[in-house]
PDB file of C-alpha atoms in Angstrom:
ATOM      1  CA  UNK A   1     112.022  99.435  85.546  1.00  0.00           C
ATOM      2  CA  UNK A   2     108.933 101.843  85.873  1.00  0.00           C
ATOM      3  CA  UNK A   3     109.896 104.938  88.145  1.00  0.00           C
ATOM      4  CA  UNK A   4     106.065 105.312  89.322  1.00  0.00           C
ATOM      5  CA  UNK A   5     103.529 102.635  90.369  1.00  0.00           C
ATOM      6  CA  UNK A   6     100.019 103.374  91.479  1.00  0.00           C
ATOM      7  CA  UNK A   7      98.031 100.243  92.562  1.00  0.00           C
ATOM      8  CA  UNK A   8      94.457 101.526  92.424  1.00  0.00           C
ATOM      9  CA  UNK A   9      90.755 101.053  92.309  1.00  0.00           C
ATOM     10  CA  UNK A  10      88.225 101.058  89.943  1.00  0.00           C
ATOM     11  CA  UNK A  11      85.040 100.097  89.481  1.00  0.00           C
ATOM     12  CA  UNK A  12      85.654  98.171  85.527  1.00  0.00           C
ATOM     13  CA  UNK A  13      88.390  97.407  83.222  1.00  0.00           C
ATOM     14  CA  UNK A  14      87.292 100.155  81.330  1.00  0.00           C
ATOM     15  CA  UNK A  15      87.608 103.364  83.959  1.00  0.00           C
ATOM     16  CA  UNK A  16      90.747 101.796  84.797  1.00  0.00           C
ATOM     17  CA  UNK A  17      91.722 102.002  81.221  1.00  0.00           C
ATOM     18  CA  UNK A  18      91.070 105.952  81.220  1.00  0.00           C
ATOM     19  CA  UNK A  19      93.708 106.414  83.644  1.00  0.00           C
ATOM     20  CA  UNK A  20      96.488 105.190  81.036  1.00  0.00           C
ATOM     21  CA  UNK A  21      97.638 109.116  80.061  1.00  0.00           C
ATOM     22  CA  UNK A  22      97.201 111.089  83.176  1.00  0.00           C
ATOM     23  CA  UNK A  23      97.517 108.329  85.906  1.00  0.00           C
ATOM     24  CA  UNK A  24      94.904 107.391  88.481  1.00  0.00           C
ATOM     25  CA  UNK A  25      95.008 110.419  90.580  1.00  0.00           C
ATOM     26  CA  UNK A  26      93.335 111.486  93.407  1.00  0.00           C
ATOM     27  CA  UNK A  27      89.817 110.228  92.263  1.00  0.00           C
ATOM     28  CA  UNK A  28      90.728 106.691  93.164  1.00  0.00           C
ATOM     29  CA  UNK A  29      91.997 104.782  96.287  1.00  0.00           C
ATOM     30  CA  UNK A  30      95.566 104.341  95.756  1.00  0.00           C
ATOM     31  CA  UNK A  31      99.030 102.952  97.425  1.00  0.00           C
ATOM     32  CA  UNK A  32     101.820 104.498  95.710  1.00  0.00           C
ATOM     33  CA  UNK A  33     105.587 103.115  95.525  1.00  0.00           C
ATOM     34  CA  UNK A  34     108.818 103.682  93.417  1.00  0.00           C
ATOM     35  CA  UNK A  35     111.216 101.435  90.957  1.00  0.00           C
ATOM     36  CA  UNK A  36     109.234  98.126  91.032  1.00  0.00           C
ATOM     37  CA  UNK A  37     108.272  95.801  88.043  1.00  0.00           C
ATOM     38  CA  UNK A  38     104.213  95.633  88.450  1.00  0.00           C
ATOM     39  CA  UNK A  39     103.831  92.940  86.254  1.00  0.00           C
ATOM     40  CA  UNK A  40     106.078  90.707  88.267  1.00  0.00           C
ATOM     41  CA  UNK A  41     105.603  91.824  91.504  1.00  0.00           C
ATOM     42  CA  UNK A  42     101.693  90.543  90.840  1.00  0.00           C
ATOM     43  CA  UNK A  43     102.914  87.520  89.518  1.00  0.00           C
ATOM     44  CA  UNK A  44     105.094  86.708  92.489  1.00  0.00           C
ATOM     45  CA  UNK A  45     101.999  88.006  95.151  1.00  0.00           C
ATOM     46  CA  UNK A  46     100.124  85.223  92.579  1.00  0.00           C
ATOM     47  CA  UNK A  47     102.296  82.603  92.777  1.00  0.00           C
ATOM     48  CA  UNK A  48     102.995  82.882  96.298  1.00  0.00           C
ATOM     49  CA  UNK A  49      99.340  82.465  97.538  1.00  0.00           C
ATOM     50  CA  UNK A  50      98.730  79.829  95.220  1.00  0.00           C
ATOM     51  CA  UNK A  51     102.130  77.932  96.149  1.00  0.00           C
ATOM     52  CA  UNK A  52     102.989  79.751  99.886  1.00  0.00           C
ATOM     53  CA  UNK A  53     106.802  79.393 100.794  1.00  0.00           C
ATOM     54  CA  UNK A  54     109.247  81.649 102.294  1.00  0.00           C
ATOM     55  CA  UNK A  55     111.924  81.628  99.809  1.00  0.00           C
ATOM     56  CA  UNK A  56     111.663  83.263  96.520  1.00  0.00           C
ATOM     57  CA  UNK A  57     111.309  80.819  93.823  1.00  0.00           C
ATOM     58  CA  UNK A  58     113.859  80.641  91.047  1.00  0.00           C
ATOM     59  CA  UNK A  59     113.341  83.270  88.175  1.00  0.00           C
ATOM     60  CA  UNK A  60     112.602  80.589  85.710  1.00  0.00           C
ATOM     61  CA  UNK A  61     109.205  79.294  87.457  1.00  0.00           C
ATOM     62  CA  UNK A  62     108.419  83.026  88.072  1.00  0.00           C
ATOM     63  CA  UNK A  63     108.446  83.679  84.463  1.00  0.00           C
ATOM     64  CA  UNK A  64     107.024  81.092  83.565  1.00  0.00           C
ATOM     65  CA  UNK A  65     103.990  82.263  86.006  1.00  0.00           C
ATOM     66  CA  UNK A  66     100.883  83.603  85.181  1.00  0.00           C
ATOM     67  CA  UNK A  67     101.448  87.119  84.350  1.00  0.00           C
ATOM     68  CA  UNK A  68      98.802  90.129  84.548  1.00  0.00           C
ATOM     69  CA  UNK A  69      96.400  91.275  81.842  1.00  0.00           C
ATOM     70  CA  UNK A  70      96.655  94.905  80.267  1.00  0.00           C
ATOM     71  CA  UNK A  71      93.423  96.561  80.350  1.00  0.00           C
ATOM     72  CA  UNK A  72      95.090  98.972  77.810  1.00  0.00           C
ATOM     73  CA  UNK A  73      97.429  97.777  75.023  1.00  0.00           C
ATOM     74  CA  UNK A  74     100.423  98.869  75.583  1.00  0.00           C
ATOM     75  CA  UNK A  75     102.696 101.473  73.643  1.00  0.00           C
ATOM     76  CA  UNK A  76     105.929 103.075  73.296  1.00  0.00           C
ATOM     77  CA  UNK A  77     105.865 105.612  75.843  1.00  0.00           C
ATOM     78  CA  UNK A  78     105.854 103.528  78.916  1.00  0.00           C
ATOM     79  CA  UNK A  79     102.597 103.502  80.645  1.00  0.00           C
ATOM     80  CA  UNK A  80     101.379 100.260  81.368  1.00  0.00           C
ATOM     81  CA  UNK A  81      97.906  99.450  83.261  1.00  0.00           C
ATOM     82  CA  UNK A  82      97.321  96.202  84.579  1.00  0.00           C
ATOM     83  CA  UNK A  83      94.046  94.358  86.173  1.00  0.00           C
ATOM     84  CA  UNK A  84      95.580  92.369  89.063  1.00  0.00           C
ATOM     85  CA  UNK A  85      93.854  88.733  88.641  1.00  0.00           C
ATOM     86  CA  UNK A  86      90.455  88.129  90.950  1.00  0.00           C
ATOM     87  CA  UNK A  87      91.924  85.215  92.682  1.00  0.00           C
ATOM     88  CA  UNK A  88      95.159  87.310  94.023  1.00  0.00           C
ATOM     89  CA  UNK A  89      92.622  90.251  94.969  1.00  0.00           C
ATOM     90  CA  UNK A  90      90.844  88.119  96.795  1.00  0.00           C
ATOM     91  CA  UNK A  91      93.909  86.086  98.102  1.00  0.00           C
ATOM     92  CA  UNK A  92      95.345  89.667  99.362  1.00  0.00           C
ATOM     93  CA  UNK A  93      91.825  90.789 100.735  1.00  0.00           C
ATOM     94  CA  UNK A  94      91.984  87.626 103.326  1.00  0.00           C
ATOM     95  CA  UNK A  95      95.755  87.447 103.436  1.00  0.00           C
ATOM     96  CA  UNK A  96      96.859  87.189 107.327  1.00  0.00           C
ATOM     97  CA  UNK A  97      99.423  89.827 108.899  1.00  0.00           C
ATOM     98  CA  UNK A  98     101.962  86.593 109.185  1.00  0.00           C
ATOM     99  CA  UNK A  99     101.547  85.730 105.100  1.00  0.00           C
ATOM    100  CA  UNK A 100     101.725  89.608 104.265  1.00  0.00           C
ATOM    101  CA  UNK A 101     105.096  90.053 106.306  1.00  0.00           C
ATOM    102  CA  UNK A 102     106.344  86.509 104.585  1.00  0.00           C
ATOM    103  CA  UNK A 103     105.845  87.300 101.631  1.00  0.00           C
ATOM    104  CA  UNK A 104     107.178  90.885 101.984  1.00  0.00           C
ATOM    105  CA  UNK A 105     110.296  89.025 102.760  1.00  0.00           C
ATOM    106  CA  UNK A 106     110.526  86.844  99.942  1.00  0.00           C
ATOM    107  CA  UNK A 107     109.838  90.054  97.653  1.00  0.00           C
ATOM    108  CA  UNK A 108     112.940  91.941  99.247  1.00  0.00           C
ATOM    109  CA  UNK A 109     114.845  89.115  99.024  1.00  0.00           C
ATOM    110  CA  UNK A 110     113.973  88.422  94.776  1.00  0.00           C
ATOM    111  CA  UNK A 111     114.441  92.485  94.389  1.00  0.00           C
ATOM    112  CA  UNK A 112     117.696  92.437  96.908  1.00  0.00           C
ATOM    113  CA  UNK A 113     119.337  89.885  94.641  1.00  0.00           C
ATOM    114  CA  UNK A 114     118.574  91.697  91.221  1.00  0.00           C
ATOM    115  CA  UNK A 115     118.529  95.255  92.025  1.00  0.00           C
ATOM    116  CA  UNK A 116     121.140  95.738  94.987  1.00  0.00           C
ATOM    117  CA  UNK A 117     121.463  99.320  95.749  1.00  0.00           C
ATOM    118  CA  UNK A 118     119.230 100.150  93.148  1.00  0.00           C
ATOM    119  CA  UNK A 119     116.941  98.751  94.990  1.00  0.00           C
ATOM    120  CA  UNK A 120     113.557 100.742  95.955  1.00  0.00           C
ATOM    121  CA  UNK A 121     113.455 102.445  99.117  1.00  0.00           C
ATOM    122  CA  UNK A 122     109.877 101.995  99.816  1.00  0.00           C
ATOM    123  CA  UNK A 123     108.875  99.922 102.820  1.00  0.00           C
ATOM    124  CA  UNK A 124     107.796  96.550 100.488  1.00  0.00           C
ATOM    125  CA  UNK A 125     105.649  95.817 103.726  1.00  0.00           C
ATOM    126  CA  UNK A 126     103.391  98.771 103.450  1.00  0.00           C
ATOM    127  CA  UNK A 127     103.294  98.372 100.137  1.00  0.00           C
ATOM    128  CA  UNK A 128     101.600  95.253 100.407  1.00  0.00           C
ATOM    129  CA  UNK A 129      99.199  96.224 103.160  1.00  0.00           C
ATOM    130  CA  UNK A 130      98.110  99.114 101.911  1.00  0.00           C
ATOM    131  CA  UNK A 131      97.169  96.892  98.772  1.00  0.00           C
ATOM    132  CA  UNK A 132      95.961  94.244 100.805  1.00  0.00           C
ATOM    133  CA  UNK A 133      93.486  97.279 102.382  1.00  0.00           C
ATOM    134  CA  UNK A 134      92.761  97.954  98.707  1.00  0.00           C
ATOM    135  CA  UNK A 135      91.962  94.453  97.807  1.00  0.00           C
ATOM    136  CA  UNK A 136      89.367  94.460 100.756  1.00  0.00           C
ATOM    137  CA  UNK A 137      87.716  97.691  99.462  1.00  0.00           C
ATOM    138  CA  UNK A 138      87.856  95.688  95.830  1.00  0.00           C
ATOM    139  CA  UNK A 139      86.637  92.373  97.182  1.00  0.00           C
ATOM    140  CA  UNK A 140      83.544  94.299  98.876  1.00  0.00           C
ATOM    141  CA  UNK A 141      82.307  96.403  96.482  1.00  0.00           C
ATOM    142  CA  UNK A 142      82.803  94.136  93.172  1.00  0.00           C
ATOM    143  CA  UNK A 143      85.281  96.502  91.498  1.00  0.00           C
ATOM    144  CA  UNK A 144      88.618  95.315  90.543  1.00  0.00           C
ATOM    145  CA  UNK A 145      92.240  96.006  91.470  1.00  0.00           C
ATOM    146  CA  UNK A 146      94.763  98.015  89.287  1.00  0.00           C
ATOM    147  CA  UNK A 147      98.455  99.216  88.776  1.00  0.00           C
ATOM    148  CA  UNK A 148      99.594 102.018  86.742  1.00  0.00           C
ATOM    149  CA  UNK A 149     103.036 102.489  85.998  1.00  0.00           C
ATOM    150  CA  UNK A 150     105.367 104.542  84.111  1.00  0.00           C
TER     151      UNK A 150
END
C-alpha cells in the first residue's frame, strides 16, 4: 500500500515523469491523501463512470478493469507515477456533486471491506473533489492528470 499519494498536474507525460524521485511538490496543483492504492482507486473512479452504480463491484471485474498507464517504468524502490486516462479526467471534470458523493461511498465501502482499521483516515470525499477541481483545471488547459505515490 503506498504511504503517500499526490494526484497532480502537469502539462505532458514527460514533466510528470520528472517528478518520479523528488515528488510533485509545490510547483504543481496537487490533492494529497494517505494509504490508498492509486492504480486501483483510478480504475474504480474509471469503471464507475463508465458503468455508474452504488455498490462496489466484485474484485474480480475490478481487476480485470482497465488499469492506469506509468509514465515512468517502474522500479524497486516504490515510486510509481501514473497518467490518469483522458476519459476519467474528463468524466471527473463534469462529474455532479450527487455522482462524486456516490461514488465516494462505494470507494469507502471497497477500502472498508479490505483494509478495516487500517483503513485511511482521509476524508475519501475531498479526496475526490479536490481531484475532480484538478480534472477541471486539466480538462481546460489540455494538460493531463497525475498520481505519484510512494
Amino acid at each position: 500500500m503506498a504511504h503517500d499519494i499526490v494526484f497532480f498536474l502537469a502539462p505532458d507525460d514527460e514533466t510528470a515523469a520528472a517528478t518520479r524521485l523528488r515528488g510533485p511538490g509545490e510547483a504543481f496543483e496537487s490533492v494529497t491523501c494517505r494509504f490508498i492504492e492509486p492504480d486501483s482507486a483510478i480504475a474504480e473512479w474509471d469503471r464507475y463512470f463508465e458503468e455508474p452504480s452504488a455498490e462496489a463491484p466484485p474484485i474480480e471485474q475490478l481487476l480485470g478493469w482497465a488499469w492506469p498507464e506509468w509514465v515512468t517504468a517502474p522500479l524497486n524502490d516504490g515510486v510509481e507515477v501514473f497518467a490518469l486516462p483522458k476519459r476519467l479526467t474528463r468524466a471527473l471534470a463534469n462529474a455532479s456533486s450527487t455522482e462524486l458523493e456516490e461514488l465516494a461511498g462505494r470507494w469507502t465501502t471497497r477500502l472498508w471491506s479490505e483494509d478495516g482499521d487500517d483503513m485511511t483516515d482521509d476524508d475519501l470525499l475531498a479526496v475526490l473533489q479536490g481531484v475532480a477541481r484538478l480534472a477541471v483545471s486539466a480538462v481546460n488547459t489540455g494538460g493531463g492528470l497525475y498520481s505519484w505515490s510512494f
